[in-house]
Coordinates of C-alpha atoms and ligand atoms in Angstrom, one line a residue:
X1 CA -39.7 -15.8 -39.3
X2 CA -41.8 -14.8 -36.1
X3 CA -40.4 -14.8 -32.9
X4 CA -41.8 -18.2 -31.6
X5 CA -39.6 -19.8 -34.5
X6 CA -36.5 -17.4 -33.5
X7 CA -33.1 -20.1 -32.2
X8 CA -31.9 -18.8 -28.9
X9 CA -28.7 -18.5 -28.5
X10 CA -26.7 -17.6 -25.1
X11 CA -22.8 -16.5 -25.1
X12 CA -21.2 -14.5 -28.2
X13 CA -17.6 -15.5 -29.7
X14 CA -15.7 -14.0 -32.4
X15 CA -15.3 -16.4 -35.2
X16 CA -14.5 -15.9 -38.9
X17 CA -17.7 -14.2 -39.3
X18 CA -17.0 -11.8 -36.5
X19 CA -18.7 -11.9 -33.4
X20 CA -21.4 -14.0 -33.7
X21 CA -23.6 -15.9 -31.0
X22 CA -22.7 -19.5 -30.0
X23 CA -25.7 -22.0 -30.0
X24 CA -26.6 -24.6 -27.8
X25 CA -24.6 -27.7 -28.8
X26 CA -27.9 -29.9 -29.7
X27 CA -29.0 -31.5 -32.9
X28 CA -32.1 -30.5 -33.7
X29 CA -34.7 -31.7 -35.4
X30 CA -35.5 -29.5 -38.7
X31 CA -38.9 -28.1 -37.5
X32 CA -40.0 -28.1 -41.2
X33 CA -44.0 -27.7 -41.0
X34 CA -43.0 -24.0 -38.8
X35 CA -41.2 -22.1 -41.9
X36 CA -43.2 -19.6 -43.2
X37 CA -44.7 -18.8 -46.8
X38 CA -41.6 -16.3 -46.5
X39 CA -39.2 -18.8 -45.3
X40 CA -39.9 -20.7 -48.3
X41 CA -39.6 -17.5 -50.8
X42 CA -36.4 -16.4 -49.5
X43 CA -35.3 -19.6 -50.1
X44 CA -37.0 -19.9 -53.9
X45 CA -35.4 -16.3 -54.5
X46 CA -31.6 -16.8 -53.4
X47 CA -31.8 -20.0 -55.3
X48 CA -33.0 -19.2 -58.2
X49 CA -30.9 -15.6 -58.2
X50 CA -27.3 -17.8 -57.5
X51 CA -28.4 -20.6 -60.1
X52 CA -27.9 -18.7 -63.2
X53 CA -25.1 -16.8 -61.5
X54 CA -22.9 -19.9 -61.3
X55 CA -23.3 -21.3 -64.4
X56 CA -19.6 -20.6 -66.4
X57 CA -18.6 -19.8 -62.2
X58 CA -19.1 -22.5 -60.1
X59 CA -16.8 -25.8 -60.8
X60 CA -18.2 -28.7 -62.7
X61 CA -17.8 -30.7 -59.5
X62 CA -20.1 -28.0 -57.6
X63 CA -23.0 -28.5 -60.5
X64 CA -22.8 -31.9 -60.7
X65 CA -22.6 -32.8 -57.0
X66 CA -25.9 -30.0 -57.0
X67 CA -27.7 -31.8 -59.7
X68 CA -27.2 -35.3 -58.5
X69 CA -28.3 -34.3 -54.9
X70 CA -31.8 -32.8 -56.3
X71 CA -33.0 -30.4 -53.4
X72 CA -36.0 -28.4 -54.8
X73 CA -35.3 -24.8 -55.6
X74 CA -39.0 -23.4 -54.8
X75 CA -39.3 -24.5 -51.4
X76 CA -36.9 -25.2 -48.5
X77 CA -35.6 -29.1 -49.0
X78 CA -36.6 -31.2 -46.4
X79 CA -32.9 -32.6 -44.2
X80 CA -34.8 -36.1 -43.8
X81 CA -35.3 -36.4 -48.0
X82 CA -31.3 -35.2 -48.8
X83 CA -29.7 -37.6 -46.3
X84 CA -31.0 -40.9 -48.0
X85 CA -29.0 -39.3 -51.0
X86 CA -26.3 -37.7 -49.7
X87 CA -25.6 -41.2 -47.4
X88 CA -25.6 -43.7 -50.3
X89 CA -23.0 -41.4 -52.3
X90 CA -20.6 -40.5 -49.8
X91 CA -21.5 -41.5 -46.3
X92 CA -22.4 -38.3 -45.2
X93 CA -25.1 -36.9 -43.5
X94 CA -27.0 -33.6 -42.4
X95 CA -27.7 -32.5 -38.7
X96 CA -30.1 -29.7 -37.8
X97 CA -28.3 -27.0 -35.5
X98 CA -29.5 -23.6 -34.0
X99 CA -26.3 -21.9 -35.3
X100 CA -22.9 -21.8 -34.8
X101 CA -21.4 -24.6 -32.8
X102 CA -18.5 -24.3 -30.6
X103 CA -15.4 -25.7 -32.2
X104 CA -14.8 -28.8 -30.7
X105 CA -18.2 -30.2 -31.3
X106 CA -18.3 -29.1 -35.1
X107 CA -14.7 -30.7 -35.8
X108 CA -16.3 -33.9 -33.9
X109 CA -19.2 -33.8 -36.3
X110 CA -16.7 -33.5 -39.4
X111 CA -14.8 -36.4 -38.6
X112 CA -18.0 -38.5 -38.1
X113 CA -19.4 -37.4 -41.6
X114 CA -21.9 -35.4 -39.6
X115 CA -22.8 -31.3 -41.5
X116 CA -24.5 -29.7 -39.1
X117 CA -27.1 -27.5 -41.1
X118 CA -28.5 -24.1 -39.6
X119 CA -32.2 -25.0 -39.4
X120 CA -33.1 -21.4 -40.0
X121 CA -33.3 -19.0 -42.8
X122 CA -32.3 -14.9 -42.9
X123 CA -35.2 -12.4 -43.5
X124 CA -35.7 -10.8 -47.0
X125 CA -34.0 -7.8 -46.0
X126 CA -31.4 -10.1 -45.6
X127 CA -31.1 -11.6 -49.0
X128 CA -27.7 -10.2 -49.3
X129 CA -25.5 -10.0 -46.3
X130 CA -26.0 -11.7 -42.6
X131 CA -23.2 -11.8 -40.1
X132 CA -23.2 -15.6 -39.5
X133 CA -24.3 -18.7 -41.1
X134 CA -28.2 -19.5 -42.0
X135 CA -29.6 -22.4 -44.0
X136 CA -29.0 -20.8 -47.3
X137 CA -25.2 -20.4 -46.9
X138 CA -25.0 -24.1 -45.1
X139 CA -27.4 -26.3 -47.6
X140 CA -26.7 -24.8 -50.6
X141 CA -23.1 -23.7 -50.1
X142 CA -21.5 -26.3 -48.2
X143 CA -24.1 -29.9 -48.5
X144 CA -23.8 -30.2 -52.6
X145 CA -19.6 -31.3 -52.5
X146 CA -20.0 -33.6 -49.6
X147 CA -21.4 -35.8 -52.7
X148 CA -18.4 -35.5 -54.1
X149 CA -16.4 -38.4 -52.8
X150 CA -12.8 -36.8 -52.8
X151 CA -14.0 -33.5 -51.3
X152 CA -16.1 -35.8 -48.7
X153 CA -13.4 -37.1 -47.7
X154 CA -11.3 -33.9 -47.2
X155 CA -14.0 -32.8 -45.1
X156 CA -14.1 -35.7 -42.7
X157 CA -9.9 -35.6 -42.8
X158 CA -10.7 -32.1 -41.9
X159 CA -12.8 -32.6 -38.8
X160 CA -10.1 -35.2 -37.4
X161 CA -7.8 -32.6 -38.2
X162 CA -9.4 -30.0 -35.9
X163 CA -10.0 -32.4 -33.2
X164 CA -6.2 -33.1 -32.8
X165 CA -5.5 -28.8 -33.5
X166 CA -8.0 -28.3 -30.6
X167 CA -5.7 -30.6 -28.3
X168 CA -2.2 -28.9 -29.6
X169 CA -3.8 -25.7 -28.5
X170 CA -5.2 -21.9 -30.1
X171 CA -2.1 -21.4 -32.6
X172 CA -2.7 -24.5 -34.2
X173 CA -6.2 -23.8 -34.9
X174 CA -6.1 -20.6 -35.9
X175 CA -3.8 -21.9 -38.6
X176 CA -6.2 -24.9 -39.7
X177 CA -9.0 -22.5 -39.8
X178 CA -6.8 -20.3 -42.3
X179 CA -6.9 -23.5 -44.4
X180 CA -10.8 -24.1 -43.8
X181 CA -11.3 -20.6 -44.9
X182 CA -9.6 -20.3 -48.0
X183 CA -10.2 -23.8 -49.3
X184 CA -14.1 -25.1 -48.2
X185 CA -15.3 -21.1 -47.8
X186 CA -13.5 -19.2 -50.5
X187 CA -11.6 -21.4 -53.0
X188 CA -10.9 -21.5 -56.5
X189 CA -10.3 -24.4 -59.0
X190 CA -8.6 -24.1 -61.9
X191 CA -10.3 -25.9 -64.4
X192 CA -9.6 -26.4 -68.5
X193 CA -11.5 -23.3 -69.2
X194 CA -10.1 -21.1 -66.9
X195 CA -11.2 -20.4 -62.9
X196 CA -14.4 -21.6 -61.0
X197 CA -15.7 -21.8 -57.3
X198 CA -15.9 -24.2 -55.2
X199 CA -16.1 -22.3 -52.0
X200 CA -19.3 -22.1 -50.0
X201 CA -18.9 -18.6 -48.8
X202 CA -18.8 -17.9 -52.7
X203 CA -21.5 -20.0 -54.1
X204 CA -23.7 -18.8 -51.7
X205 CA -23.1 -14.6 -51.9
X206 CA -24.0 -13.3 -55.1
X207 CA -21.5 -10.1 -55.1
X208 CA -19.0 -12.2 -54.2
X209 CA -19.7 -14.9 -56.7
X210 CA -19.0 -12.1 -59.8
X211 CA -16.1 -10.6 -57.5
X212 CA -13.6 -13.2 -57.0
X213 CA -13.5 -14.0 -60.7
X214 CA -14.3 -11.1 -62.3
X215 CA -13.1 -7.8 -60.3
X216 CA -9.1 -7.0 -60.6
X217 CA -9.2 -6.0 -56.8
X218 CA -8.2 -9.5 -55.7
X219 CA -5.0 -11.7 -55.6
X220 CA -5.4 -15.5 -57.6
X221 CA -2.7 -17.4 -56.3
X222 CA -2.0 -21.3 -56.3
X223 CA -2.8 -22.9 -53.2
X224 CA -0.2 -23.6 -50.8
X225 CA -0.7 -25.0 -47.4
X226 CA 1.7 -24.0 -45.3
X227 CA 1.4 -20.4 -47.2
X228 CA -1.9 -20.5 -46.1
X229 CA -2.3 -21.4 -42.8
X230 CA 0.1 -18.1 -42.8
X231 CA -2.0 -15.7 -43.9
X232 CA -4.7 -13.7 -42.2
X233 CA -8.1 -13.2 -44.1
X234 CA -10.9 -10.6 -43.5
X235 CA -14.1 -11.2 -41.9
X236 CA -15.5 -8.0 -43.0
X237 CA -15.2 -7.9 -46.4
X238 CA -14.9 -9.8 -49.8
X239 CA -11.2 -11.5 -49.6
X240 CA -8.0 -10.0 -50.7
X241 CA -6.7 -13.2 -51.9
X242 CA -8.5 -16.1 -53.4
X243 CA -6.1 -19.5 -53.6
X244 CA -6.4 -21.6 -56.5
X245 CA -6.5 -25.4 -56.4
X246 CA -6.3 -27.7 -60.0
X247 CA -8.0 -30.3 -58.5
X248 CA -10.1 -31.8 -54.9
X249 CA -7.2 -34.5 -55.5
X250 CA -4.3 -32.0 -54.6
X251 CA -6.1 -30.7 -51.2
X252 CA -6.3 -34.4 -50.3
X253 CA -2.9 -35.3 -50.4
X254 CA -2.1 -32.1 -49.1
X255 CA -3.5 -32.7 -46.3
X256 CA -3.3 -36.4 -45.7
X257 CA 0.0 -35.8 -43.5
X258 CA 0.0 -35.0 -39.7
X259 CA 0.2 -31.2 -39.2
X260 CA 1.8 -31.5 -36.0
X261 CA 5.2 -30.6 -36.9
X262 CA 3.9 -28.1 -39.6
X263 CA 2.2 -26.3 -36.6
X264 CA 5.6 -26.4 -34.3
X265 CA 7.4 -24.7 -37.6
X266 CA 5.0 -22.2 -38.3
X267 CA 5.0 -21.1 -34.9
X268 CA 7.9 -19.3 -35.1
X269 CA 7.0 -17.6 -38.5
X270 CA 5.2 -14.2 -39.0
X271 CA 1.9 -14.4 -40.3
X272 CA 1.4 -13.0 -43.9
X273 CA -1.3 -10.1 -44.1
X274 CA -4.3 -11.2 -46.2
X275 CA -3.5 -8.8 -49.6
X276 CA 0.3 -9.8 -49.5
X277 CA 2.0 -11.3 -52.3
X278 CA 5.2 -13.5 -51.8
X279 CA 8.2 -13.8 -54.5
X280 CA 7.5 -17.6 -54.0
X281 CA 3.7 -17.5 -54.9
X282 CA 2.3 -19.1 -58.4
X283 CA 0.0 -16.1 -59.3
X284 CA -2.7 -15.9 -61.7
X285 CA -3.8 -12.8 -61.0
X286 CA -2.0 -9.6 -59.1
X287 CA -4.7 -7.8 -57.3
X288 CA -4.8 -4.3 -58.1
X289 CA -5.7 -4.1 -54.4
X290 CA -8.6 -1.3 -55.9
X291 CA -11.4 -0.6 -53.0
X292 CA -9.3 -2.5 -49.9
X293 CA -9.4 -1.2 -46.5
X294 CA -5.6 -0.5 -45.0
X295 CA -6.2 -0.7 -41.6
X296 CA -4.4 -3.9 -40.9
X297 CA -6.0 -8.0 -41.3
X298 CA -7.9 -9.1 -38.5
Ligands
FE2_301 FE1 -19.7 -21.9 -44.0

């Protein structure tokens, strides 16, 4: 991308991707004729490279929401063909964004079935690691489920959610973004033929992809809400623990109550370091813990 196409961005803040600028607040319209011939390979080449990684990784919902949506593999999808699509299923739609919005005004976009969608795309010698969110990781991670009319609606329950944490104040969102993180970023599904991903921070990373199935390192455990929005996660690294769901049905009506007085009680509980492992957890898989850094969760 040259430097006439390059977002600008003004204050930094440190998020669960680290510090990483804030954008301006506007929607944007995707400036689609400006991608380069590049744009459009780095796109073609992470798509193609995660497609035949997920197949036996990613959950049947996460192909089948993929497949119905249709966006084209070879060149980056155009927001104004996809929201036709993605509206008629679920409702939803996709805003262009420079970046990485400041809370408030994401969760308000959430609740209004609004994804706001980086507009642009990471270098090639970024194929496999960037700091903060691109169009890669949002559009192909995180746009396929919201066609998925459960998950939809999780997402939208999630966005009202955060606009009522925001008002309670910083410990109540730093426990619903523990539950944002290790359910729409990094979570598992258990499905008849064993573990899959559903987590857009997954699909989209191909080490992490083979990792949080594959590698013995990790903790599998069954998800658990208030367990979660206990424990810490790292920013920095693949995850320590991976929670399992059985089904987009079960993180509904998990979060269908009010979290206020969840928030009250686990404000006078420790918070649980992201490797731990608790005598009350379901677990599928005890991490060996092989290859983690000790030097406490962010
Ligand atoms: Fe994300």
């Amino acid at each position: 991308m040259n430097d006439a196409n390059s977002p600008s961005h003004g204050d930094h803040q440190l998020t669960d991707k680290g510090y990483v600028p804030i954008y301006t607040t506007a929607v944007v319209e995707q400036p689609w004729e400006r991608y380069t011939a590049t744009d459009h390979e780095v796109w073609a080449t992470l798509y193609a490279r995660q497609q035949e990684l997920l197949v036996g990784r990613a959950s049947d919902e996460f192909l089948t929401a993929q497949q119905a949506m249709g966006m084209s593999p070879d060149r980056i999808p155009r927001f104004d063909d996809l929201n036709p699509v993605l509206r008629a299923a679920t409702g939803w739609e996709i805003v262009g964004v420079e970046g990485l919005l400041p809370e408030l005004t994401f969760f308000e976009h959430l609740a209004n079935r609004r994804f706001p969608v980086t507009w642009w795309i990471r270098t090639p010698e970024q194929l496999d690691y960037l700091a903060e969110p691109d169009l890669f990781h949002d559009l192909f991670g995180h746009v396929p489920l919201l066609m998925n009319p459960v998950f939809g609606d999780y997402m939208a329950a999630y966005g009202r959610g955060g606009v009522k944490a925001h008002a309670i104040g910083p410990e109540a969102l730093v426990n619903l973004t523990r539950l944002y993180w290790y359910t729409v970023e990094f979570g598992l599904i258990r499905q008849k033929d064993g573990l899959r991903i559903y987590g857009s921070g997954i699909v989209s990373s191909k080490g992490e992809s083979i990792h949080c199935l594959e590698s013995d390192a990790p903790n599998r455990i069954g998800f658990d809400l208030e367990r979660i929005m206990r424990t810490r996660y790292r920013i920095d690294s693949y995850q320590k623990t991976y929670f399992v769901i059985d089904s987009f049905e079960q993180l509904m009506d998990a979060t269908r109550p009010d979290f206020t007085p969840i928030y009250a009680r686990l404000a006078s509980l420790e918070s649980i370091p992201a490797g731990e492992v608790l005598a009350t957890d379901t677990v599928y898989h005890r991490g060996t813990g092989e290859g983690w850094l000790n030097d406490g969760d962010v």
